[in-house]
Amino acid sequence: MNREYYGKLIFELSHPGRRGAAIPSNGCPQSPQLPESLLRTSPLRLPEVDEPSLVRHYTNMSNNNFGVDTGFYPLGSCTMKYNPKINEEMASLPGFASLHPATPAQAAQGALEAYWTLQNALAEIGGMSEFTLNPFAGAHGELTGLMVIQAYHRSRGDHKRDTVIVPDSAHGTNPASAAVAGLKVVEVKSLPDGTVDVEALRPLLGDHVAAVMMTNPNTAGLFESRVAEIAEMVHECGGLMYYDGANLNPMLGVARPGDMGFDVMHVNLHKTFSTPHGGGGPGSGPVGVRKGLEQFLPNPRVERLADGTFALTVSSDSLGSVSATLGNFAVQLRALAYILTLGSEGLMEAGPLATLNANYVKESLRDLYMLPIDRVCKHEFVFDGLADKSTGVTTLNVAKRLLDYGFHAPTIYFPLLFHESLMIEPTETETRETLDGFIDVMRSIAREAAENPEMVKTAPHHTPVSRPDDTAAALNPVVKYFDL
């Protein structure tokens, strides 16, 4: 009964005359009389609830959410990494949190030094010459990086380069970003082992190619071992190599995109450097470039002057501005706190530990789940559903049944290389006990699928919402309780 009561909407808890707050007079003179046409003709319908009911309502609502602070979140490709609380503490320091965005550079030296420190740390980690932190998210970073590539080609009078090549396993943002930038998109096929088919790529290259976009490790969690050869081919035809940094996490301490031959890259701070993720933001997608491309980065840039102070500079060759001033600064501070906390030694352990965890889970489940690519993975791997498909239990059913056991579902039906993709990514911070618990549950679900398939097909059974009609929810969303 208690759960039912507090599962009600706040409007349903409303009773006339109840108050949860007292708003004091602000002491300001009465505002000018509004025109009659702008006045409401009926009272504003707001819920009337007492403070305890209000607090309990939102607290119980929050308990229905799942996140990295409540349980294991093996969401492949999206890298739901733990957010250390020291990051929040550093970003909340008054000197940062109270800083107005329009503060002159001479009065914001600490903030500019933090920005400069992070962009240089990312340049070292990525093997790049310089980074900008201005883009607001990973996809925004992709667009910015492609605009850098366009600015580079235009500066050389090379205006016919209007094509971007992406693998068929690429994240969907790759072709989308290229299209938004006004570029044509050409797909290159993958080999059965999930890596780019170099021989299929070769005839696609030419003087019309602006760039080739790649993720390494790729979306199947596999290292592109021929990446240096691909980079040489692309550079020979005059194109540039773009690194989608979505899967940078397992490369920490192992390899750098710049050393692989990439010219431009973006980083998802939430995926690799532990900033908050989910709910549409806030995000940050820094973009790095090799030497010779720095002048095309968006304005403004933060530079350290000869006297040790920091200044905002602009370049006439820049692609322009992509955000208000310097992007999501509070998110950047969280990433800087993470990098400084771990230091070089800690960062060099993150990638190998993420790879170890992924391979441990994969090898522990391969007898019950179909493994389409049998090789050592990096940070993530893909099953093609259950090995035994005779009972008709699908990847969607497995994902929903996981919710009953207190685990978030992995990514499903992506990448599109396999019909029943189940993409799992345990990050480096998950313990052996957590991984063993997940493995045990996945094995239990496989047994249920064979012995009691209806139990799995009708899951979840213990969540606040069971099996909503996803299609109807997308086509006819209910976004408000009633008209105010």
Tab-separated table of C-alpha atoms in Angstrom:
chain	number	residue	atom	x	y	z
A	1	MET	CA	0.000	0.000	0.000
A	2	ASN	CA	2.847	2.357	0.810
A	3	ARG	CA	4.449	1.683	-2.601
A	4	GLU	CA	1.125	2.288	-4.319
A	5	TYR	CA	0.592	5.560	-2.470
A	6	TYR	CA	4.017	6.959	-3.216
A	7	GLY	CA	3.871	5.737	-6.800
A	8	LYS	CA	1.143	8.254	-7.460
A	9	LEU	CA	1.818	11.395	-9.438
A	10	ILE	CA	2.321	14.548	-7.407
A	11	PHE	CA	-0.967	15.926	-8.718
A	12	GLU	CA	-2.798	12.899	-7.327
A	13	LEU	CA	-1.386	13.619	-3.848
A	14	SER	CA	-2.705	17.167	-3.964
A	15	HIS	CA	-5.311	18.349	-1.420
A	16	PRO	CA	-6.739	21.892	-1.334
A	17	GLY	CA	-5.179	24.130	1.268
A	18	ARG	CA	-2.022	22.136	1.928
A	19	ARG	CA	1.256	24.041	1.743
A	20	GLY	CA	4.841	22.917	1.604
A	21	ALA	CA	6.547	26.297	1.494
A	22	ALA	CA	6.138	29.898	2.613
A	23	ILE	CA	7.467	32.465	0.157
A	24	PRO	CA	8.444	35.743	1.874
A	25	SER	CA	7.902	39.090	0.245
A	26	ASN	CA	10.888	40.171	-1.784
A	27	GLY	CA	10.415	43.797	-0.832
A	28	CYS	CA	10.297	44.912	-4.455
A	29	PRO	CA	7.674	47.401	-5.609
A	30	GLN	CA	4.675	45.995	-7.447
A	31	SER	CA	5.420	45.261	-11.083
A	32	PRO	CA	3.701	47.286	-13.797
A	33	GLN	CA	0.160	46.233	-14.585
A	34	LEU	CA	0.092	43.569	-17.303
A	35	PRO	CA	-2.161	44.054	-20.316
A	36	GLU	CA	-5.550	42.410	-19.920
A	37	SER	CA	-4.820	40.085	-22.847
A	38	LEU	CA	-1.874	38.506	-20.980
A	39	LEU	CA	-3.725	37.791	-17.732
A	40	ARG	CA	-4.925	34.280	-16.883
A	41	THR	CA	-8.669	33.759	-16.873
A	42	SER	CA	-8.477	30.823	-14.440
A	43	PRO	CA	-6.212	30.024	-11.463
A	44	LEU	CA	-2.962	28.190	-12.165
A	45	ARG	CA	-3.514	24.506	-11.395
A	46	LEU	CA	-0.541	23.584	-9.242
A	47	PRO	CA	-0.427	20.659	-6.794
A	48	GLU	CA	-1.100	21.534	-3.166
A	49	VAL	CA	0.973	19.221	-0.967
A	50	ASP	CA	2.790	19.394	2.353
A	51	GLU	CA	6.572	19.251	2.485
A	52	PRO	CA	6.924	15.668	3.858
A	53	SER	CA	4.684	14.293	1.085
A	54	LEU	CA	6.648	16.245	-1.498
A	55	VAL	CA	10.032	15.012	-0.240
A	56	ARG	CA	8.823	11.410	0.028
A	57	HIS	CA	7.317	11.560	-3.436
A	58	TYR	CA	10.539	12.623	-5.152
A	59	THR	CA	12.700	10.367	-2.985
A	60	ASN	CA	10.590	7.353	-3.937
A	61	MET	CA	10.633	8.452	-7.565
A	62	SER	CA	14.437	8.608	-7.467
A	63	ASN	CA	14.566	5.067	-6.113
A	64	ASN	CA	12.964	3.882	-9.347
A	65	ASN	CA	15.961	5.105	-11.337
A	66	PHE	CA	19.001	2.966	-12.137
A	67	GLY	CA	22.508	4.360	-12.420
A	68	VAL	CA	26.161	3.645	-11.773
A	69	ASP	CA	25.669	4.565	-8.113
A	70	THR	CA	22.958	1.930	-7.622
A	71	GLY	CA	24.237	-1.105	-9.512
A	72	PHE	CA	26.203	-2.714	-12.327
A	73	TYR	CA	25.637	-0.946	-15.638
A	74	PRO	CA	27.244	-3.052	-18.425
A	75	LEU	CA	26.020	-0.842	-21.261
A	76	GLY	CA	28.220	-1.680	-24.230
A	77	SER	CA	29.495	1.212	-26.376
A	78	CYS	CA	28.173	3.854	-23.956
A	79	THR	CA	30.723	3.069	-21.207
A	80	MET	CA	28.742	3.784	-18.044
A	81	LYS	CA	31.739	4.498	-15.883
A	82	TYR	CA	31.668	5.210	-12.155
A	83	ASN	CA	31.718	8.951	-11.342
A	84	PRO	CA	34.125	9.493	-8.386
A	85	LYS	CA	32.687	11.886	-5.822
A	86	ILE	CA	35.895	13.884	-5.591
A	87	ASN	CA	35.093	15.086	-9.103
A	88	GLU	CA	31.893	16.658	-7.816
A	89	GLU	CA	33.711	18.255	-4.910
A	90	MET	CA	36.295	19.875	-7.163
A	91	ALA	CA	33.713	21.150	-9.640
A	92	SER	CA	31.735	22.630	-6.741
A	93	LEU	CA	34.565	24.770	-5.397
A	94	PRO	CA	33.189	28.336	-5.089
A	95	GLY	CA	35.967	29.807	-7.199
A	96	PHE	CA	34.796	27.672	-10.110
A	97	ALA	CA	31.071	27.257	-9.450
A	98	SER	CA	30.466	30.993	-8.876
A	99	LEU	CA	32.529	32.194	-11.826
A	100	HIS	CA	30.507	34.174	-14.353
A	101	PRO	CA	31.070	33.077	-17.987
A	102	ALA	CA	31.754	36.671	-19.012
A	103	THR	CA	34.510	37.214	-16.438
A	104	PRO	CA	37.522	38.868	-18.130
A	105	ALA	CA	40.488	36.570	-18.698
A	106	GLN	CA	42.705	38.493	-16.274
A	107	ALA	CA	40.198	37.811	-13.479
A	108	ALA	CA	39.713	34.118	-14.348
A	109	GLN	CA	43.298	32.892	-14.445
A	110	GLY	CA	42.598	29.845	-12.282
A	111	ALA	CA	39.795	28.660	-14.535
A	112	LEU	CA	41.874	29.213	-17.665
A	113	GLU	CA	44.783	27.326	-16.133
A	114	ALA	CA	42.473	24.396	-15.376
A	115	TYR	CA	41.225	24.455	-18.988
A	116	TRP	CA	44.783	24.656	-20.327
A	117	THR	CA	45.952	21.829	-18.047
A	118	LEU	CA	43.164	19.531	-19.214
A	119	GLN	CA	43.645	20.256	-22.904
A	120	ASN	CA	47.350	19.489	-22.577
A	121	ALA	CA	46.686	16.294	-20.631
A	122	LEU	CA	44.292	15.132	-23.351
A	123	ALA	CA	46.868	16.012	-26.019
A	124	GLU	CA	49.437	13.814	-24.278
A	125	ILE	CA	46.952	10.969	-23.797
A	126	GLY	CA	45.752	11.146	-27.401
A	127	GLY	CA	49.120	11.763	-29.061
A	128	MET	CA	47.852	15.051	-30.489
A	129	SER	CA	49.331	18.549	-30.692
A	130	GLU	CA	46.437	20.558	-29.254
A	131	PHE	CA	42.896	20.126	-27.964
A	132	THR	CA	39.854	22.342	-27.717
A	133	LEU	CA	37.318	21.652	-24.974
A	134	ASN	CA	34.610	23.834	-26.509
A	135	PRO	CA	32.237	21.193	-28.001
A	136	PHE	CA	29.271	20.323	-25.793
A	137	ALA	CA	29.086	16.552	-26.450
A	138	GLY	CA	30.602	13.657	-28.351
A	139	ALA	CA	28.464	14.115	-31.455
A	140	HIS	CA	29.142	17.864	-31.290
A	141	GLY	CA	32.832	16.989	-31.125
A	142	GLU	CA	32.486	14.819	-34.218
A	143	LEU	CA	30.870	17.693	-36.097
A	144	THR	CA	33.597	20.072	-34.895
A	145	GLY	CA	36.345	17.669	-35.935
A	146	LEU	CA	34.849	17.258	-39.402
A	147	MET	CA	34.596	21.043	-39.696
A	148	VAL	CA	38.303	21.234	-38.841
A	149	ILE	CA	38.977	18.774	-41.658
A	150	GLN	CA	36.858	20.833	-44.053
A	151	ALA	CA	38.690	24.022	-43.055
A	152	TYR	CA	42.022	22.282	-43.674
A	153	HIS	CA	41.069	21.130	-47.176
A	154	ARG	CA	39.603	24.536	-48.085
A	155	SER	CA	42.764	26.277	-46.922
A	156	ARG	CA	44.608	24.244	-49.557
A	157	GLY	CA	42.060	25.037	-52.251
A	158	ASP	CA	41.007	21.381	-52.250
A	159	HIS	CA	37.264	21.952	-52.545
A	160	LYS	CA	36.277	18.670	-54.206
A	161	ARG	CA	36.841	16.587	-51.086
A	162	ASP	CA	33.227	16.094	-50.100
A	163	THR	CA	33.106	12.449	-48.953
A	164	VAL	CA	33.570	10.719	-45.610
A	165	ILE	CA	34.035	6.946	-45.430
A	166	VAL	CA	32.689	5.115	-42.361
A	167	PRO	CA	32.731	1.388	-41.505
A	168	ASP	CA	29.422	-0.472	-41.394
A	169	SER	CA	30.049	-1.063	-37.675
A	170	ALA	CA	30.393	2.658	-36.910
A	171	HIS	CA	28.415	4.490	-34.260
A	172	GLY	CA	25.361	6.103	-35.820
A	173	THR	CA	26.643	9.554	-34.972
A	174	ASN	CA	29.504	9.160	-37.481
A	175	PRO	CA	27.411	9.293	-40.669
A	176	ALA	CA	24.977	11.696	-38.995
A	177	SER	CA	27.732	14.175	-38.140
A	178	ALA	CA	29.167	13.929	-41.637
A	179	ALA	CA	25.741	14.619	-43.138
A	180	VAL	CA	25.190	17.628	-40.858
A	181	ALA	CA	28.576	18.954	-42.000
A	182	GLY	CA	27.327	18.748	-45.601
A	183	LEU	CA	29.524	15.799	-46.536
A	184	LYS	CA	28.596	12.660	-48.457
A	185	VAL	CA	28.787	9.361	-46.591
A	186	VAL	CA	30.142	6.129	-48.082
A	187	GLU	CA	30.085	2.874	-46.114
A	188	VAL	CA	32.904	0.352	-46.130
A	189	LYS	CA	32.172	-3.245	-45.183
A	190	SER	CA	33.683	-5.220	-42.329
A	191	LEU	CA	35.292	-8.636	-42.498
A	192	PRO	CA	33.739	-11.603	-40.672
A	193	ASP	CA	36.072	-10.866	-37.745
A	194	GLY	CA	34.495	-7.409	-37.364
A	195	THR	CA	37.453	-5.318	-38.588
A	196	VAL	CA	37.498	-3.022	-41.621
A	197	ASP	CA	37.886	-4.801	-44.952
A	198	VAL	CA	41.013	-3.053	-46.233
A	199	GLU	CA	40.602	-4.443	-49.733
A	200	ALA	CA	37.041	-3.121	-49.882
A	201	LEU	CA	38.292	0.257	-48.670
A	202	ARG	CA	41.018	0.594	-51.289
A	203	PRO	CA	38.781	1.302	-54.352
A	204	LEU	CA	36.708	3.800	-52.344
A	205	LEU	CA	39.680	6.136	-51.859
A	206	GLY	CA	40.477	9.016	-54.171
A	207	ASP	CA	40.813	12.785	-54.464
A	208	HIS	CA	37.172	13.204	-53.402
A	209	VAL	CA	37.724	11.763	-49.911
A	210	ALA	CA	37.920	14.254	-47.065
A	211	ALA	CA	38.340	11.728	-44.281
A	212	VAL	CA	37.914	8.191	-43.045
A	213	MET	CA	36.237	7.913	-39.636
A	214	MET	CA	37.185	4.956	-37.443
A	215	THR	CA	36.774	3.778	-33.877
A	216	ASN	CA	39.653	1.746	-32.513
A	217	PRO	CA	38.906	-0.591	-30.856
A	218	ASN	CA	35.872	-0.829	-33.099
A	219	THR	CA	32.252	-1.177	-32.084
A	220	ALA	CA	32.607	-4.935	-31.683
A	221	GLY	CA	35.349	-4.305	-29.116
A	222	LEU	CA	38.121	-5.474	-31.441
A	223	PHE	CA	41.410	-3.745	-32.194
A	224	GLU	CA	41.871	-2.706	-35.830
A	225	SER	CA	45.312	-4.255	-36.304
A	226	ARG	CA	45.720	-2.828	-39.831
A	227	VAL	CA	45.039	0.747	-38.769
A	228	ALA	CA	48.551	1.970	-39.669
A	229	GLU	CA	48.156	0.539	-43.181
A	230	ILE	CA	44.730	2.188	-43.517
A	231	ALA	CA	46.158	5.535	-42.376
A	232	GLU	CA	48.940	5.309	-44.957
A	233	MET	CA	46.424	4.603	-47.729
A	234	VAL	CA	44.197	7.526	-46.703
A	235	HIS	CA	47.104	9.949	-46.421
A	236	GLU	CA	48.422	8.879	-49.827
A	237	CYS	CA	45.140	9.941	-51.427
A	238	GLY	CA	45.212	13.272	-49.565
A	239	GLY	CA	42.515	12.494	-47.004
A	240	LEU	CA	42.688	12.714	-43.227
A	241	MET	CA	42.053	10.121	-40.536
A	242	TYR	CA	39.363	10.875	-37.943
A	243	TYR	CA	39.329	8.988	-34.629
A	244	ASP	CA	35.992	8.503	-32.936
A	245	GLY	CA	37.118	8.519	-29.290
A	246	ALA	CA	34.067	6.676	-27.980
A	247	ASN	CA	36.225	3.602	-27.323
A	248	LEU	CA	39.360	5.332	-26.053
A	249	ASN	CA	39.048	3.862	-22.537
A	250	PRO	CA	40.791	0.521	-23.223
A	251	MET	CA	43.612	2.314	-25.040
A	252	LEU	CA	44.691	4.243	-21.940
A	253	GLY	CA	48.231	3.164	-21.185
A	254	VAL	CA	48.365	0.977	-24.291
A	255	ALA	CA	48.271	3.084	-27.453
A	256	ARG	CA	47.537	6.630	-28.636
A	257	PRO	CA	45.390	7.545	-31.656
A	258	GLY	CA	48.011	10.022	-32.876
A	259	ASP	CA	50.585	7.240	-32.989
A	260	MET	CA	48.179	5.097	-35.012
A	261	GLY	CA	48.081	7.735	-37.760
A	262	PHE	CA	44.945	9.692	-36.848
A	263	ASP	CA	44.923	13.426	-37.598
A	264	VAL	CA	41.794	14.553	-35.742
A	265	MET	CA	39.971	12.977	-32.823
A	266	HIS	CA	37.285	13.662	-30.265
A	267	VAL	CA	36.982	12.360	-26.725
A	268	ASN	CA	33.776	11.598	-24.830
A	269	LEU	CA	34.681	12.794	-21.336
A	270	HIS	CA	31.870	10.706	-19.828
A	271	LYS	CA	33.106	7.488	-21.425
A	272	THR	CA	36.803	7.731	-20.635
A	273	PHE	CA	37.214	10.324	-17.909
A	274	SER	CA	34.300	9.594	-15.550
A	275	THR	CA	32.097	12.660	-15.971
A	276	PRO	CA	28.309	12.210	-15.556
A	277	HIS	CA	26.467	10.451	-18.366
A	278	GLY	CA	22.846	9.886	-19.244
A	279	GLY	CA	19.651	11.866	-19.413
A	280	GLY	CA	20.811	13.886	-22.397
A	281	GLY	CA	23.680	15.671	-20.683
A	282	PRO	CA	25.546	17.597	-19.572
A	283	GLY	CA	28.283	16.479	-21.936
A	284	SER	CA	31.621	17.469	-23.336
A	285	GLY	CA	33.386	16.309	-26.488
A	286	PRO	CA	36.905	17.787	-26.701
A	287	VAL	CA	38.576	17.690	-30.109
A	288	GLY	CA	42.289	17.180	-30.697
A	289	VAL	CA	44.393	17.702	-33.814
A	290	ARG	CA	47.875	16.772	-34.972
A	291	LYS	CA	50.552	19.394	-35.541
A	292	GLY	CA	49.689	21.669	-38.459
A	293	LEU	CA	45.950	21.739	-37.831
A	294	GLU	CA	45.849	23.807	-34.627
A	295	GLN	CA	44.874	27.046	-36.325
A	296	PHE	CA	41.610	25.511	-37.561
A	297	LEU	CA	40.318	24.703	-34.070
A	298	PRO	CA	37.284	26.715	-32.944
A	299	ASN	CA	37.606	30.117	-31.299
A	300	PRO	CA	38.417	31.033	-28.637
A	301	ARG	CA	41.542	29.075	-27.697
A	302	VAL	CA	43.264	29.140	-24.319
A	303	GLU	CA	46.994	29.761	-24.545
A	304	ARG	CA	49.750	30.211	-22.003
A	305	LEU	CA	51.734	33.378	-22.578
A	306	ALA	CA	55.473	33.833	-22.104
A	307	ASP	CA	54.953	35.421	-18.690
A	308	GLY	CA	53.039	32.375	-17.461
A	309	THR	CA	49.587	33.945	-17.577
A	310	PHE	CA	46.708	32.604	-19.640
A	311	ALA	CA	44.743	34.341	-22.362
A	312	LEU	CA	41.889	33.750	-24.781
A	313	THR	CA	43.051	34.002	-28.371
A	314	VAL	CA	41.344	33.777	-31.750
A	315	SER	CA	42.630	32.622	-35.120
A	316	SER	CA	41.578	34.029	-38.460
A	317	ASP	CA	41.909	30.522	-39.920
A	318	SER	CA	39.569	29.044	-37.309
A	319	LEU	CA	36.355	27.325	-38.315
A	320	GLY	CA	34.607	29.840	-36.022
A	321	SER	CA	32.856	29.286	-32.696
A	322	VAL	CA	30.942	26.136	-31.768
A	323	SER	CA	29.821	26.990	-28.242
A	324	ALA	CA	29.331	29.816	-25.800
A	325	THR	CA	32.911	30.674	-24.782
A	326	LEU	CA	34.576	27.486	-23.487
A	327	GLY	CA	31.945	24.754	-23.473
A	328	ASN	CA	30.669	22.880	-20.397
A	329	PHE	CA	33.335	24.039	-17.973
A	330	ALA	CA	31.979	22.214	-14.904
A	331	VAL	CA	32.107	18.911	-16.822
A	332	GLN	CA	35.684	19.627	-17.853
A	333	LEU	CA	36.650	20.202	-14.216
A	334	ARG	CA	35.325	16.758	-13.309
A	335	ALA	CA	37.471	15.152	-16.004
A	336	LEU	CA	40.533	17.086	-14.864
A	337	ALA	CA	39.957	15.951	-11.273
A	338	TYR	CA	39.795	12.342	-12.475
A	339	ILE	CA	43.020	12.612	-14.477
A	340	LEU	CA	44.932	14.342	-11.666
A	341	THR	CA	43.620	11.871	-9.072
A	342	LEU	CA	44.751	8.821	-11.042
A	343	GLY	CA	47.932	10.344	-12.419
A	344	SER	CA	49.856	8.732	-15.252
A	345	GLU	CA	50.295	5.420	-13.422
A	346	GLY	CA	46.602	5.110	-12.584
A	347	LEU	CA	45.507	6.010	-16.100
A	348	MET	CA	47.844	3.386	-17.526
A	349	GLU	CA	46.094	0.725	-15.432
A	350	ALA	CA	42.555	1.664	-16.479
A	351	GLY	CA	42.672	0.355	-20.052
A	352	PRO	CA	44.216	-3.046	-19.267
A	353	LEU	CA	41.826	-3.578	-16.328
A	354	ALA	CA	38.789	-2.773	-18.506
A	355	THR	CA	40.078	-5.274	-21.073
A	356	LEU	CA	40.687	-7.920	-18.412
A	357	ASN	CA	37.144	-7.541	-17.024
A	358	ALA	CA	35.554	-7.795	-20.471
A	359	ASN	CA	37.436	-10.937	-21.424
A	360	TYR	CA	36.672	-12.511	-18.041
A	361	VAL	CA	32.925	-12.060	-18.529
A	362	LYS	CA	33.069	-13.172	-22.169
A	363	GLU	CA	34.924	-16.389	-21.436
A	364	SER	CA	32.603	-17.172	-18.519
A	365	LEU	CA	29.480	-17.031	-20.695
A	366	ARG	CA	30.563	-18.253	-24.117
A	367	ASP	CA	29.152	-21.744	-23.568
A	368	LEU	CA	25.592	-20.407	-23.152
A	369	TYR	CA	25.625	-17.335	-25.404
A	370	MET	CA	26.602	-17.289	-29.066
A	371	LEU	CA	30.022	-15.682	-29.626
A	372	PRO	CA	30.162	-14.697	-33.320
A	373	ILE	CA	33.740	-13.417	-33.193
A	374	ASP	CA	36.044	-15.707	-31.242
A	375	ARG	CA	39.078	-13.636	-30.382
A	376	VAL	CA	40.460	-11.534	-27.552
A	377	CYS	CA	38.333	-8.410	-27.143
A	378	LYS	CA	39.217	-5.082	-25.613
A	379	HIS	CA	36.790	-3.222	-23.339
A	380	GLU	CA	33.585	-4.770	-24.671
A	381	PHE	CA	32.295	-7.737	-26.642
A	382	VAL	CA	29.183	-8.838	-28.512
A	383	PHE	CA	27.116	-11.996	-28.169
A	384	ASP	CA	24.591	-12.934	-30.855
A	385	GLY	CA	21.884	-13.840	-28.374
A	386	LEU	CA	21.538	-17.185	-26.657
A	387	ALA	CA	23.381	-20.168	-28.054
A	388	ASP	CA	20.158	-22.181	-27.757
A	389	LYS	CA	17.496	-20.272	-29.678
A	390	SER	CA	15.043	-23.162	-29.881
A	391	THR	CA	12.604	-21.737	-27.289
A	392	GLY	CA	12.317	-18.360	-29.041
A	393	VAL	CA	13.781	-16.306	-26.198
A	394	THR	CA	15.264	-13.167	-27.744
A	395	THR	CA	17.962	-10.728	-26.743
A	396	LEU	CA	15.215	-8.289	-25.701
A	397	ASN	CA	13.763	-10.930	-23.367
A	398	VAL	CA	17.165	-11.571	-21.779
A	399	ALA	CA	17.715	-7.848	-21.271
A	400	LYS	CA	14.352	-7.376	-19.574
A	401	ARG	CA	14.817	-10.420	-17.349
A	402	LEU	CA	18.132	-8.970	-16.124
A	403	LEU	CA	16.175	-6.085	-14.572
A	404	ASP	CA	14.459	-8.525	-12.206
A	405	TYR	CA	17.862	-9.453	-10.785
A	406	GLY	CA	18.939	-5.849	-10.140
A	407	PHE	CA	21.274	-5.423	-13.109
A	408	HIS	CA	20.903	-2.868	-15.857
A	409	ALA	CA	20.587	-4.408	-19.300
A	410	PRO	CA	23.534	-4.319	-21.735
A	411	THR	CA	23.186	-2.633	-25.110
A	412	ILE	CA	20.957	-4.720	-27.370
A	413	TYR	CA	20.585	-5.018	-31.161
A	414	PHE	CA	23.739	-2.966	-31.724
A	415	PRO	CA	26.039	-3.216	-33.570
A	416	LEU	CA	23.944	-4.163	-36.567
A	417	LEU	CA	26.477	-6.772	-37.647
A	418	PHE	CA	24.504	-9.486	-35.845
A	419	HIS	CA	20.783	-10.230	-35.634
A	420	GLU	CA	20.572	-10.660	-31.841
A	421	SER	CA	23.431	-8.443	-30.663
A	422	LEU	CA	23.974	-8.320	-26.907
A	423	MET	CA	26.814	-5.879	-26.238
A	424	ILE	CA	28.449	-6.001	-22.803
A	425	GLU	CA	31.010	-3.601	-21.353
A	426	PRO	CA	32.217	-3.972	-17.765
A	427	THR	CA	34.473	-1.062	-16.882
A	428	GLU	CA	37.705	-1.229	-14.927
A	429	THR	CA	36.126	-0.249	-11.612
A	430	GLU	CA	33.841	-3.281	-11.269
A	431	THR	CA	34.980	-5.863	-8.718
A	432	ARG	CA	35.414	-9.598	-9.212
A	433	GLU	CA	32.389	-10.133	-6.941
A	434	THR	CA	30.184	-7.874	-9.060
A	435	LEU	CA	31.275	-9.557	-12.281
A	436	ASP	CA	30.720	-13.020	-10.804
A	437	GLY	CA	27.228	-11.980	-9.702
A	438	PHE	CA	26.428	-10.772	-13.219
A	439	ILE	CA	27.821	-13.961	-14.739
A	440	ASP	CA	25.733	-16.119	-12.393
A	441	VAL	CA	22.566	-14.221	-13.314
A	442	MET	CA	23.265	-14.444	-17.058
A	443	ARG	CA	23.750	-18.199	-16.677
A	444	SER	CA	20.524	-18.459	-14.668
A	445	ILE	CA	18.616	-16.614	-17.399
A	446	ALA	CA	20.013	-18.998	-20.029
A	447	ARG	CA	18.765	-21.952	-17.958
A	448	GLU	CA	15.360	-20.276	-17.508
A	449	ALA	CA	15.155	-19.723	-21.261
A	450	ALA	CA	15.542	-23.457	-21.786
A	451	GLU	CA	13.388	-24.710	-18.906
A	452	ASN	CA	10.763	-21.971	-18.427
A	453	PRO	CA	10.884	-19.659	-21.454
A	454	GLU	CA	7.606	-17.891	-20.603
A	455	MET	CA	9.202	-16.600	-17.404
A	456	VAL	CA	11.831	-14.843	-19.503
A	457	LYS	CA	9.498	-13.744	-22.301
A	458	THR	CA	7.164	-11.948	-19.866
A	459	ALA	CA	9.895	-10.272	-17.781
A	460	PRO	CA	10.448	-8.026	-15.948
A	461	HIS	CA	8.193	-9.062	-13.079
A	462	HIS	CA	9.503	-6.940	-10.184
A	463	THR	CA	10.057	-3.476	-11.621
A	464	PRO	CA	7.781	-0.412	-11.172
A	465	VAL	CA	7.021	-0.577	-14.907
A	466	SER	CA	6.860	-3.959	-16.588
A	467	ARG	CA	6.652	-4.124	-20.398
A	468	PRO	CA	5.539	-0.787	-21.837
A	469	ASP	CA	4.616	-0.487	-25.488
A	470	ASP	CA	7.856	1.122	-26.689
A	471	THR	CA	6.461	1.885	-30.131
A	472	ALA	CA	3.342	3.603	-28.802
A	473	ALA	CA	5.422	5.535	-26.287
A	474	ALA	CA	7.595	6.898	-29.074
A	475	LEU	CA	4.713	7.719	-31.419
A	476	ASN	CA	2.308	9.080	-28.789
A	477	PRO	CA	4.348	10.301	-25.814
A	478	VAL	CA	2.472	11.525	-22.733
A	479	VAL	CA	4.600	14.400	-21.491
A	480	LYS	CA	2.230	16.206	-19.113
A	481	TYR	CA	-0.439	15.359	-16.551
A	482	PHE	CA	-2.987	17.910	-17.701
A	483	ASP	CA	-3.185	21.352	-19.197
A	484	LEU	CA	-2.266	24.079	-16.750
